[in-house]
PDB file of C-alpha atoms in Angstrom:
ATOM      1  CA  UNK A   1      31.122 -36.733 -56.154  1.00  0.00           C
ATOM      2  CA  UNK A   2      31.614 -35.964 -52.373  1.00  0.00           C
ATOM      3  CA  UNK A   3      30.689 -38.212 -49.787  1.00  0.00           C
ATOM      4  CA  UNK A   4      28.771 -35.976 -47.756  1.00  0.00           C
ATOM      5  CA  UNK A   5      27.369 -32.231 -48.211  1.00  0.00           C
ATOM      6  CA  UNK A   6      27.243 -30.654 -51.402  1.00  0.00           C
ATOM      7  CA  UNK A   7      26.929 -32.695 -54.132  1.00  0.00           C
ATOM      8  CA  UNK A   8      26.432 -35.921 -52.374  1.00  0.00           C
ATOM      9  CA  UNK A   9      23.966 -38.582 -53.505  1.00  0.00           C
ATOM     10  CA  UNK A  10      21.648 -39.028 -50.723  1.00  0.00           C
ATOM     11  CA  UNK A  11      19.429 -42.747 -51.350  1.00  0.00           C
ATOM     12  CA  UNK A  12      15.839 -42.533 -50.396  1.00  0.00           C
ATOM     13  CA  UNK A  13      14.683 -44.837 -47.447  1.00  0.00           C
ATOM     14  CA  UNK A  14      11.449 -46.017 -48.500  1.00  0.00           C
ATOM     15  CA  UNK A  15      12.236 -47.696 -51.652  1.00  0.00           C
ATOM     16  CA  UNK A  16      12.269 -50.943 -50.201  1.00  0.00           C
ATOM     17  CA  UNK A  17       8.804 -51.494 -48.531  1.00  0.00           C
ATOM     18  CA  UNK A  18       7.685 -50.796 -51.966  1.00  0.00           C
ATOM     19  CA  UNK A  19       9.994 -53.139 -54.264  1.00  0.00           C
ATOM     20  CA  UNK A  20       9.264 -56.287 -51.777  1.00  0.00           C
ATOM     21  CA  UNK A  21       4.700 -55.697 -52.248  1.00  0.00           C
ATOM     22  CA  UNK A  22       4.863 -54.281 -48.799  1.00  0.00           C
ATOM     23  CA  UNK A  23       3.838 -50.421 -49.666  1.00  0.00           C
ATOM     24  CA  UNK A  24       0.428 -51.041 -47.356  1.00  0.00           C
ATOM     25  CA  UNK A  25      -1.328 -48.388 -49.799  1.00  0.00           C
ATOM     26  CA  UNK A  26      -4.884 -47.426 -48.412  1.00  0.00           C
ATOM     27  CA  UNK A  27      -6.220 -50.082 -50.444  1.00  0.00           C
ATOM     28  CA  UNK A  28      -3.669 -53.053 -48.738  1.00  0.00           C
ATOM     29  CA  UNK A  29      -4.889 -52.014 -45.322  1.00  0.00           C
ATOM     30  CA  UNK A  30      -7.139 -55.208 -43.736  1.00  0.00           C
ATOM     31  CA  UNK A  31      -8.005 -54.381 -40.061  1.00  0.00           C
ATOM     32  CA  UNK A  32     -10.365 -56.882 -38.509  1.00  0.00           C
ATOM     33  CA  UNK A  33     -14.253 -55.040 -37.808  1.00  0.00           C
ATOM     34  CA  UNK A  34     -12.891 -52.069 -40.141  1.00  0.00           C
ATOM     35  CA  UNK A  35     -16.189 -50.434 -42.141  1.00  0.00           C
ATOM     36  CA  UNK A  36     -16.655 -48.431 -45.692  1.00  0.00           C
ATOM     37  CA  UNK A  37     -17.928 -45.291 -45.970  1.00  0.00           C
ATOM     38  CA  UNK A  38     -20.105 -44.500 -48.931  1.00  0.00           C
ATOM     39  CA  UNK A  39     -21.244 -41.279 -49.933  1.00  0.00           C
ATOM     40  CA  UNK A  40     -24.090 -40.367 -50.980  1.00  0.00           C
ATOM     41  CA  UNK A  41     -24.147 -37.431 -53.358  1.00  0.00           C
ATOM     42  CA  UNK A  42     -26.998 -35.249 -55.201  1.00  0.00           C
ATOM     43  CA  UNK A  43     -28.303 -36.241 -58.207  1.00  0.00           C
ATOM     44  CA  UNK A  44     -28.875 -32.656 -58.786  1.00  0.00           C
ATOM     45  CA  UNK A  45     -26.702 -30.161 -60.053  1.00  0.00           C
ATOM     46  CA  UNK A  46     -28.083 -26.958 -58.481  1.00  0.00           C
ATOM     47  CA  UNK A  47     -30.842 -28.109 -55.810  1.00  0.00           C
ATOM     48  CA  UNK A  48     -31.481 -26.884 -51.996  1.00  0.00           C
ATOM     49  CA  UNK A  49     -31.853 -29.877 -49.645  1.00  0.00           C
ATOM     50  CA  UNK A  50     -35.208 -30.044 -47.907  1.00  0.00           C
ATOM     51  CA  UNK A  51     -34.333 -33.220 -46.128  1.00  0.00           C
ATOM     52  CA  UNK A  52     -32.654 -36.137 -45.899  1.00  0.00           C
ATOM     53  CA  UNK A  53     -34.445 -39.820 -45.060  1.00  0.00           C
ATOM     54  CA  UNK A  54     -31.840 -42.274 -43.707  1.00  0.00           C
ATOM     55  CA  UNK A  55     -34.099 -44.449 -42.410  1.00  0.00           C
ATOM     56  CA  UNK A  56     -34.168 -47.293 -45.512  1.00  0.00           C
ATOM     57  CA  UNK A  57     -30.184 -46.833 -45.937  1.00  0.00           C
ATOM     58  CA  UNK A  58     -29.765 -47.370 -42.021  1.00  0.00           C
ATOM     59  CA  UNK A  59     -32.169 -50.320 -41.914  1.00  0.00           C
ATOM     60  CA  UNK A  60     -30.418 -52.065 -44.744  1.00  0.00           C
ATOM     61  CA  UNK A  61     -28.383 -55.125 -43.992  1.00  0.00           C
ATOM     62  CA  UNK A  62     -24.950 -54.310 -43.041  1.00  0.00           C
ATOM     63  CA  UNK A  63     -25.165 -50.828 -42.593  1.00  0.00           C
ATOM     64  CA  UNK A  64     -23.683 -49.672 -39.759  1.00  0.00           C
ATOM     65  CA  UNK A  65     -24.748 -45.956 -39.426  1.00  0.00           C
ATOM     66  CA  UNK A  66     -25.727 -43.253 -41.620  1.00  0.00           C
ATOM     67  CA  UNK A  67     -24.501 -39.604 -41.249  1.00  0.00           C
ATOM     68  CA  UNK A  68     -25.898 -36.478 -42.585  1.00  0.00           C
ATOM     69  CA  UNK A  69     -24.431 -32.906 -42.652  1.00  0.00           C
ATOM     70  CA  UNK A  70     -26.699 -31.754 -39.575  1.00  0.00           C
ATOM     71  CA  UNK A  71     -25.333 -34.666 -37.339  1.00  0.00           C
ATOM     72  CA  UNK A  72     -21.617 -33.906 -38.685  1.00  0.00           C
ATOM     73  CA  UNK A  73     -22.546 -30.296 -37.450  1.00  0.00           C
ATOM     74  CA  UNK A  74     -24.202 -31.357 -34.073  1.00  0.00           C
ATOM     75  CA  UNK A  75     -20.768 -33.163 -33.218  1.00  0.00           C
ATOM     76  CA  UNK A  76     -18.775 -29.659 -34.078  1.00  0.00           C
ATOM     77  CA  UNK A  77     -17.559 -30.942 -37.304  1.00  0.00           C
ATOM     78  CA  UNK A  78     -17.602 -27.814 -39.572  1.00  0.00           C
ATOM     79  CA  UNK A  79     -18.118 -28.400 -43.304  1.00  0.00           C
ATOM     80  CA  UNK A  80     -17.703 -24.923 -45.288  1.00  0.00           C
ATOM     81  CA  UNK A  81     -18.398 -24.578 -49.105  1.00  0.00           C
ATOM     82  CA  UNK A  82     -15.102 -23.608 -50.717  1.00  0.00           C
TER      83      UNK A  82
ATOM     84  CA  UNK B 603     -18.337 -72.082 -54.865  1.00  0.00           C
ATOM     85  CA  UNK B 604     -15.579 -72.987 -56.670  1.00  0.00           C
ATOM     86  CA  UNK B 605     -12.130 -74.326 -54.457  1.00  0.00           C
ATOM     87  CA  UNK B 606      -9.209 -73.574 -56.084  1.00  0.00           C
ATOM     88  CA  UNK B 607      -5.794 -75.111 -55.121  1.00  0.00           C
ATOM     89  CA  UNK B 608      -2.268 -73.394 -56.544  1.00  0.00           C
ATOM     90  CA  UNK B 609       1.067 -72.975 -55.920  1.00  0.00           C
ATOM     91  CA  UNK B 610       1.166 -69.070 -54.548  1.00  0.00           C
ATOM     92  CA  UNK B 611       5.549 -68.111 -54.555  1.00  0.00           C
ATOM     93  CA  UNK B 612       5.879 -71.724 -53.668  1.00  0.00           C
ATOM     94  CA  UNK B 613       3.264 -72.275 -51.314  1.00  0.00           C
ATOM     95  CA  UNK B 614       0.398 -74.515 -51.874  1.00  0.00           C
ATOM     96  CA  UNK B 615      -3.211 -72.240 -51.178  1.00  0.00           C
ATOM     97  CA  UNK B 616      -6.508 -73.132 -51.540  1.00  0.00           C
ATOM     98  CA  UNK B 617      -9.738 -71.227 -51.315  1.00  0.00           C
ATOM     99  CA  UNK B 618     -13.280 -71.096 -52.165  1.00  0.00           C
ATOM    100  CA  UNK B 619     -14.087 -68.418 -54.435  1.00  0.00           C
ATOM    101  CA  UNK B 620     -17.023 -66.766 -56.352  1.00  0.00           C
ATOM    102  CA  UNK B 621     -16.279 -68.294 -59.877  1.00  0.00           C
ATOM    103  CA  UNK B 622     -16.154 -64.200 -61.000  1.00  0.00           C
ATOM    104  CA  UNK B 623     -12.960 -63.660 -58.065  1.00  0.00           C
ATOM    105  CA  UNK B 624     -10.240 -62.165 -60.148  1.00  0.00           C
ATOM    106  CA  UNK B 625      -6.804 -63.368 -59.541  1.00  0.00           C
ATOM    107  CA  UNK B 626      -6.083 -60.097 -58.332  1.00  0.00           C
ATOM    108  CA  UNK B 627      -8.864 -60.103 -55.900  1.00  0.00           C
ATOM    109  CA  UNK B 628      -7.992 -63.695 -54.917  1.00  0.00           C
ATOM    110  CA  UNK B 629      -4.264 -62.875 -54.058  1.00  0.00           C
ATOM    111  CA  UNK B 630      -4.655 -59.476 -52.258  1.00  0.00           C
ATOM    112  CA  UNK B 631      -8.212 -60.214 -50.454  1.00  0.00           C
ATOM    113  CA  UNK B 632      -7.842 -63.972 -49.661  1.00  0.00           C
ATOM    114  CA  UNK B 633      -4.347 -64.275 -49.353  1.00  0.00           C
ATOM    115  CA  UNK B 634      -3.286 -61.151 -47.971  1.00  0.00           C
ATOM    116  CA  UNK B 635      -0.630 -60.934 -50.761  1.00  0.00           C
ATOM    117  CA  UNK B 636      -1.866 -56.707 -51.121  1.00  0.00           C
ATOM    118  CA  UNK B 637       1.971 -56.438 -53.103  1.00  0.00           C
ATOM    119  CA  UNK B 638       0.100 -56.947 -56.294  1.00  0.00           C
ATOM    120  CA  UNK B 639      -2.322 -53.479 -56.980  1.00  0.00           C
ATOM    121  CA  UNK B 640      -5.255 -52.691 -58.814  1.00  0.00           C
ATOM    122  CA  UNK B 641      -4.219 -49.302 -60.746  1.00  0.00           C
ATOM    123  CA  UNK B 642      -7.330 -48.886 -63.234  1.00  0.00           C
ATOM    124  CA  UNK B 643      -9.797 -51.418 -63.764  1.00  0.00           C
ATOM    125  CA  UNK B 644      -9.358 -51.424 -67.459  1.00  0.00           C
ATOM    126  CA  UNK B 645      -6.415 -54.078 -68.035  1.00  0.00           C
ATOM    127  CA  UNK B 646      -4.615 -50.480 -69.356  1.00  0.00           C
ATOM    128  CA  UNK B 647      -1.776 -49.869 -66.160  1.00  0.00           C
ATOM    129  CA  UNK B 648       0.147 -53.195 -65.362  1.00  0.00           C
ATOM    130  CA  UNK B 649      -0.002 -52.527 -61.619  1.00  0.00           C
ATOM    131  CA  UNK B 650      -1.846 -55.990 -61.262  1.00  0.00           C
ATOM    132  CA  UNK B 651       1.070 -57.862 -62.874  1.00  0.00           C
ATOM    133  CA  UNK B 652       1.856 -61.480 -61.758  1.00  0.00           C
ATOM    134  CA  UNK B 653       3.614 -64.909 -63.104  1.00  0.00           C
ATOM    135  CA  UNK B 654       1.404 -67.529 -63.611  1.00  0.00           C
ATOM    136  CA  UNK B 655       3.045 -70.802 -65.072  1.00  0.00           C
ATOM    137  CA  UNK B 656       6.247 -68.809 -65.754  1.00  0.00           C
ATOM    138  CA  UNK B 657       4.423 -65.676 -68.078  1.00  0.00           C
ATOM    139  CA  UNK B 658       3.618 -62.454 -66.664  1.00  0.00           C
ATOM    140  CA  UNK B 659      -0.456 -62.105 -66.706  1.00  0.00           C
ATOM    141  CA  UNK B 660      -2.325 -59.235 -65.407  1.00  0.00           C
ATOM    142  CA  UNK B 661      -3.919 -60.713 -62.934  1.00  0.00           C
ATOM    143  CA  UNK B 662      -7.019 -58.218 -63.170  1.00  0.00           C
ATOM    144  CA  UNK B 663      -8.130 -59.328 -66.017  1.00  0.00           C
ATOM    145  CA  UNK B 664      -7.843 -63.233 -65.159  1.00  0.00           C
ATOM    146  CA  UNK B 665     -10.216 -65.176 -63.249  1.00  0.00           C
ATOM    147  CA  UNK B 666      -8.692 -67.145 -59.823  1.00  0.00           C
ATOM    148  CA  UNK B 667     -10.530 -70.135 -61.008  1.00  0.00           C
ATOM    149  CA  UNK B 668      -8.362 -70.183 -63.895  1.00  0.00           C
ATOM    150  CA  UNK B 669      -5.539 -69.914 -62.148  1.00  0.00           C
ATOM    151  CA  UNK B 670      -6.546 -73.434 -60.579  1.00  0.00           C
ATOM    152  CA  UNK B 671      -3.380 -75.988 -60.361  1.00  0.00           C
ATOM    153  CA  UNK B 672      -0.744 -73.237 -61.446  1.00  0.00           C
ATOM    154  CA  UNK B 673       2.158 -71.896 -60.167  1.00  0.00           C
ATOM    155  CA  UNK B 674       1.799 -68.158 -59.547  1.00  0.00           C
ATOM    156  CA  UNK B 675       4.408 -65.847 -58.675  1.00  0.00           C
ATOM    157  CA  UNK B 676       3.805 -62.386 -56.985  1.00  0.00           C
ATOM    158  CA  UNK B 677       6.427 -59.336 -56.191  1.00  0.00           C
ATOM    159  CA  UNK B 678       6.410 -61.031 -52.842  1.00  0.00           C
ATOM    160  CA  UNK B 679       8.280 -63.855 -54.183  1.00  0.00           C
ATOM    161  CA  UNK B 680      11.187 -62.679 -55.097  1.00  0.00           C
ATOM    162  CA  UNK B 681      13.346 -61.416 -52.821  1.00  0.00           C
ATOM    163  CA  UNK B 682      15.293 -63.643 -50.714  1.00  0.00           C
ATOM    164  CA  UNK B 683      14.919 -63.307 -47.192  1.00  0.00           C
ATOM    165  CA  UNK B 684      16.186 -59.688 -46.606  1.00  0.00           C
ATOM    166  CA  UNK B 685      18.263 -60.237 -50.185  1.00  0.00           C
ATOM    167  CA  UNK B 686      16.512 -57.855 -53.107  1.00  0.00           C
ATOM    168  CA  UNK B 687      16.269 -59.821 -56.264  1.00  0.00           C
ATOM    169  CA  UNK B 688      18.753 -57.994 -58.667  1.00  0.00           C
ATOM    170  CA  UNK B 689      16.146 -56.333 -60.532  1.00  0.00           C
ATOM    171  CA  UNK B 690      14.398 -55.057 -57.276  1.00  0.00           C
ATOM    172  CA  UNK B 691      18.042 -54.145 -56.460  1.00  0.00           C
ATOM    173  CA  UNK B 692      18.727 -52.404 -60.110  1.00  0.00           C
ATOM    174  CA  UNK B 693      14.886 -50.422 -59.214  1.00  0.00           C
ATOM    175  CA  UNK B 694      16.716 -49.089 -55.765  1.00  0.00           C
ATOM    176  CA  UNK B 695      20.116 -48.177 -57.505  1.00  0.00           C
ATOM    177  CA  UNK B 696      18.524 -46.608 -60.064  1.00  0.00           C
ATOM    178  CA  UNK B 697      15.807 -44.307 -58.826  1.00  0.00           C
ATOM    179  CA  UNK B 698      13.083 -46.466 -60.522  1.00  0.00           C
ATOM    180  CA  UNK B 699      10.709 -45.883 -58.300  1.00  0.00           C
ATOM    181  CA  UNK B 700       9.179 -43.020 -56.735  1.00  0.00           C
ATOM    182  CA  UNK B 701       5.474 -43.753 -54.951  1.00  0.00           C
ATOM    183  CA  UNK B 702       5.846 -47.444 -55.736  1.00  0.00           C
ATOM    184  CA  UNK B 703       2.378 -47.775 -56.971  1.00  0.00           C
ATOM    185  CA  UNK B 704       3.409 -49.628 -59.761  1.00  0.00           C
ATOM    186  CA  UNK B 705       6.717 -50.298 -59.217  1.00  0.00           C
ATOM    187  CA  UNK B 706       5.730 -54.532 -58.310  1.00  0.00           C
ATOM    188  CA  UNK B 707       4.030 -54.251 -61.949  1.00  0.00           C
ATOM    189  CA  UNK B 708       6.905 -53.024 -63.021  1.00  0.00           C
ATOM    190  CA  UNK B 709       9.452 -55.624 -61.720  1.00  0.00           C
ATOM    191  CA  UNK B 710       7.277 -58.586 -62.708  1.00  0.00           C
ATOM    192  CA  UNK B 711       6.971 -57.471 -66.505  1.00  0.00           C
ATOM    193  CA  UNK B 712      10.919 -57.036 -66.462  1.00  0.00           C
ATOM    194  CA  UNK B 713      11.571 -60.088 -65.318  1.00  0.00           C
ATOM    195  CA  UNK B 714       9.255 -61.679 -67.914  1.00  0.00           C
ATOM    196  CA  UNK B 715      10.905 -58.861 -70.398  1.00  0.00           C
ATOM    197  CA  UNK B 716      14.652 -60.718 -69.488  1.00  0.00           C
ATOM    198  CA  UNK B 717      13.107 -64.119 -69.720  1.00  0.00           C
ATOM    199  CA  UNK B 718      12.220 -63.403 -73.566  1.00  0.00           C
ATOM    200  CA  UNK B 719      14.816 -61.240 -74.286  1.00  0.00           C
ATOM    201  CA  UNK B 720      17.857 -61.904 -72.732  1.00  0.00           C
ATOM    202  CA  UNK B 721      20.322 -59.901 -70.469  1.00  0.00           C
ATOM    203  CA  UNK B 722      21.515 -57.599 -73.020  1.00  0.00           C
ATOM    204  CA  UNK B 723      18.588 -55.247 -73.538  1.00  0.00           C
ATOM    205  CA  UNK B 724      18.067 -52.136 -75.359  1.00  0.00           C
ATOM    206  CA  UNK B 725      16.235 -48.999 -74.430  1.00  0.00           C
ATOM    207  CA  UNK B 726      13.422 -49.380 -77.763  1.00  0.00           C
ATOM    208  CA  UNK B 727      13.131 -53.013 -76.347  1.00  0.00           C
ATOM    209  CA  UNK B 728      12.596 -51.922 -73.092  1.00  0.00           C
ATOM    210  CA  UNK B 729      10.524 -49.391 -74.016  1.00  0.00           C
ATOM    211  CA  UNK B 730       8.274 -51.160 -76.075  1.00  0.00           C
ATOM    212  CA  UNK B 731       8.073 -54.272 -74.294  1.00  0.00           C
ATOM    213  CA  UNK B 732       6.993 -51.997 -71.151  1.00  0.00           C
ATOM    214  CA  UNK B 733       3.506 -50.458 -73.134  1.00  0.00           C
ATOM    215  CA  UNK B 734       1.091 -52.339 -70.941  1.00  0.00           C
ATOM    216  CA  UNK B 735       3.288 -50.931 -67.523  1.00  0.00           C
ATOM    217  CA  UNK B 736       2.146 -47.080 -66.825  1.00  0.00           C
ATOM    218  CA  UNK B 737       3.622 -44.714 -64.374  1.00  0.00           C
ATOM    219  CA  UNK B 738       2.257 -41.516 -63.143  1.00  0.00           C
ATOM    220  CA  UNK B 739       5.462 -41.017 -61.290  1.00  0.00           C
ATOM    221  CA  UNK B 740       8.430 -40.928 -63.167  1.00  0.00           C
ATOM    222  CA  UNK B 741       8.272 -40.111 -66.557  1.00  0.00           C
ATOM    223  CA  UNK B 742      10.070 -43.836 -67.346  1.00  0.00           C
ATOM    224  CA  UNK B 743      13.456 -42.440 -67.424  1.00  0.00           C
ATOM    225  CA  UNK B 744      14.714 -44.311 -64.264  1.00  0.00           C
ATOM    226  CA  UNK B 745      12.765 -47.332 -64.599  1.00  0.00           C
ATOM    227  CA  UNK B 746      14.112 -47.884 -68.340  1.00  0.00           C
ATOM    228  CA  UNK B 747      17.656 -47.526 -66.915  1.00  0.00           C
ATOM    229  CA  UNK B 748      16.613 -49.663 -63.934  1.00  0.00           C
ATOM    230  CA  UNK B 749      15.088 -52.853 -66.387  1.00  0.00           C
ATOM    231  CA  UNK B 750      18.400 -52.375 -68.127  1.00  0.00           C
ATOM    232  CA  UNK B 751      20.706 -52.686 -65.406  1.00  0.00           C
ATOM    233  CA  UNK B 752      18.641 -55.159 -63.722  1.00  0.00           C
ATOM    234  CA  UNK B 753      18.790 -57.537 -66.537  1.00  0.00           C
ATOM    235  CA  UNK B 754      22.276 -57.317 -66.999  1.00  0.00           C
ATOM    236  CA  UNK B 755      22.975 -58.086 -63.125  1.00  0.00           C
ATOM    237  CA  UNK B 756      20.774 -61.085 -63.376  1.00  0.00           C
ATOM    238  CA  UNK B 757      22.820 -62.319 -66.050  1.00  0.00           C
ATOM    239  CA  UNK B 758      25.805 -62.304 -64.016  1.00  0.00           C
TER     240      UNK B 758
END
């Protein structure tokens, strides 16, 4: 087998991170004040939205803020349906 | 709540826990030990493998509390320093891994698959003895080759 160009074996780099538990998967990251983000979907399979009342979710112990498509919108954040 | 006190890759740890904690919980939440996954929540994919009192468990589907006064070993354990443990080393040389997800799950189970069955292993063994270990990855190929060679270096 040649040492270099065709033919060569070339080793991966990451192997090792993962073989010693230190992969930090998006599961393993820990950041100190880091939130979750839930989301909320329909319970309907074919529906039109005639509003959305954040105010119990947002009250709720914990709960940092609660987003809806219109504020996502408001800040430029486009959301198409595919 | 429950304090729990065990021996954690040779280091004592203690923590208070909900008596429902997993051991998987316990190591990757409280002790920062993330090395050891959760793959499925059903006990089915061997990501969560550990050593506890010298036999691999899957530590999902264990509660901490019962892991109270053991010795537990994690994938974090074994290497030495910046030394791979051979079978680590075997998983490298042999393209055992490929996202790693379960690779640690992997590793523990063949060490525990050496401990009971010696250095000389064969692929049915191997195979066989790694039912409870899946991977989305790699189709087994590599790893099989990698528990084989790895158990043969550690026997050197």
């Amino acid at each position: 087998m040649a040492e270099n160009g065709i033919g060569a074996s070339v080793r991966r780099k990451e192997d090792k991170r993962y073989l010693i538990g230190k992969g930090n998967y998006t599961d393993d990251i820990n950041v100190v004040g880091q939130t979750y983000a839930i989301f909320v979907r329909s319970p309907h399979a074919h529906a039109t939205i005639n509003s959305i009342d954040t105010a119990n979710a947002e009250a709720a112990a914990g709960v940092v803020a609660g987003f809806t498509g219109d504020e996502l919108a408001a800040d430029g954040i486009e959301l198409s349906l595919l | 709540m429950p304090v729990i006190h065990m021996r954690v890759n040779g280091n004592p740890v203690s923590g208070e826990v909900e008596a429902r904690t997993l051991l998987v919980q316990f190591l990757r939440d409280d002790l920062r030990l993330t090395g050891t996954h959760v793959g499925c929540d059903t006990s089915q994919c061997g990501a969560c493998v550990v050593h506890v009192d010298g036999k691999s468990v899957k530590s999902c589907t264990m509660l901490a509390i019962m892991a109270d006064d053991c010795e537990v070993m994690t994938i974090e354990g074994l290497a030495n320093g910046s030394e791979l443990h051979p079978m680590q080393q075997a998983f490298m040389d042999n393209h055992g891994l490929q996202c790693g997800f379960c690779t640690p799950g992997m590793v523990m189970s063949a060490l525990d698959i050496v401990e009971r069955n010696g250095n000389e292993l064969d692929e049915a063994t191997i195979r066989k003895e790694l039912t409870g270990n899946i991977c989305r990855c790699t189709g087994y190929h590599n790893i099989v080759k990698a528990v084989k060679a790895g158990a043969k270096a550690m026997g050197d």
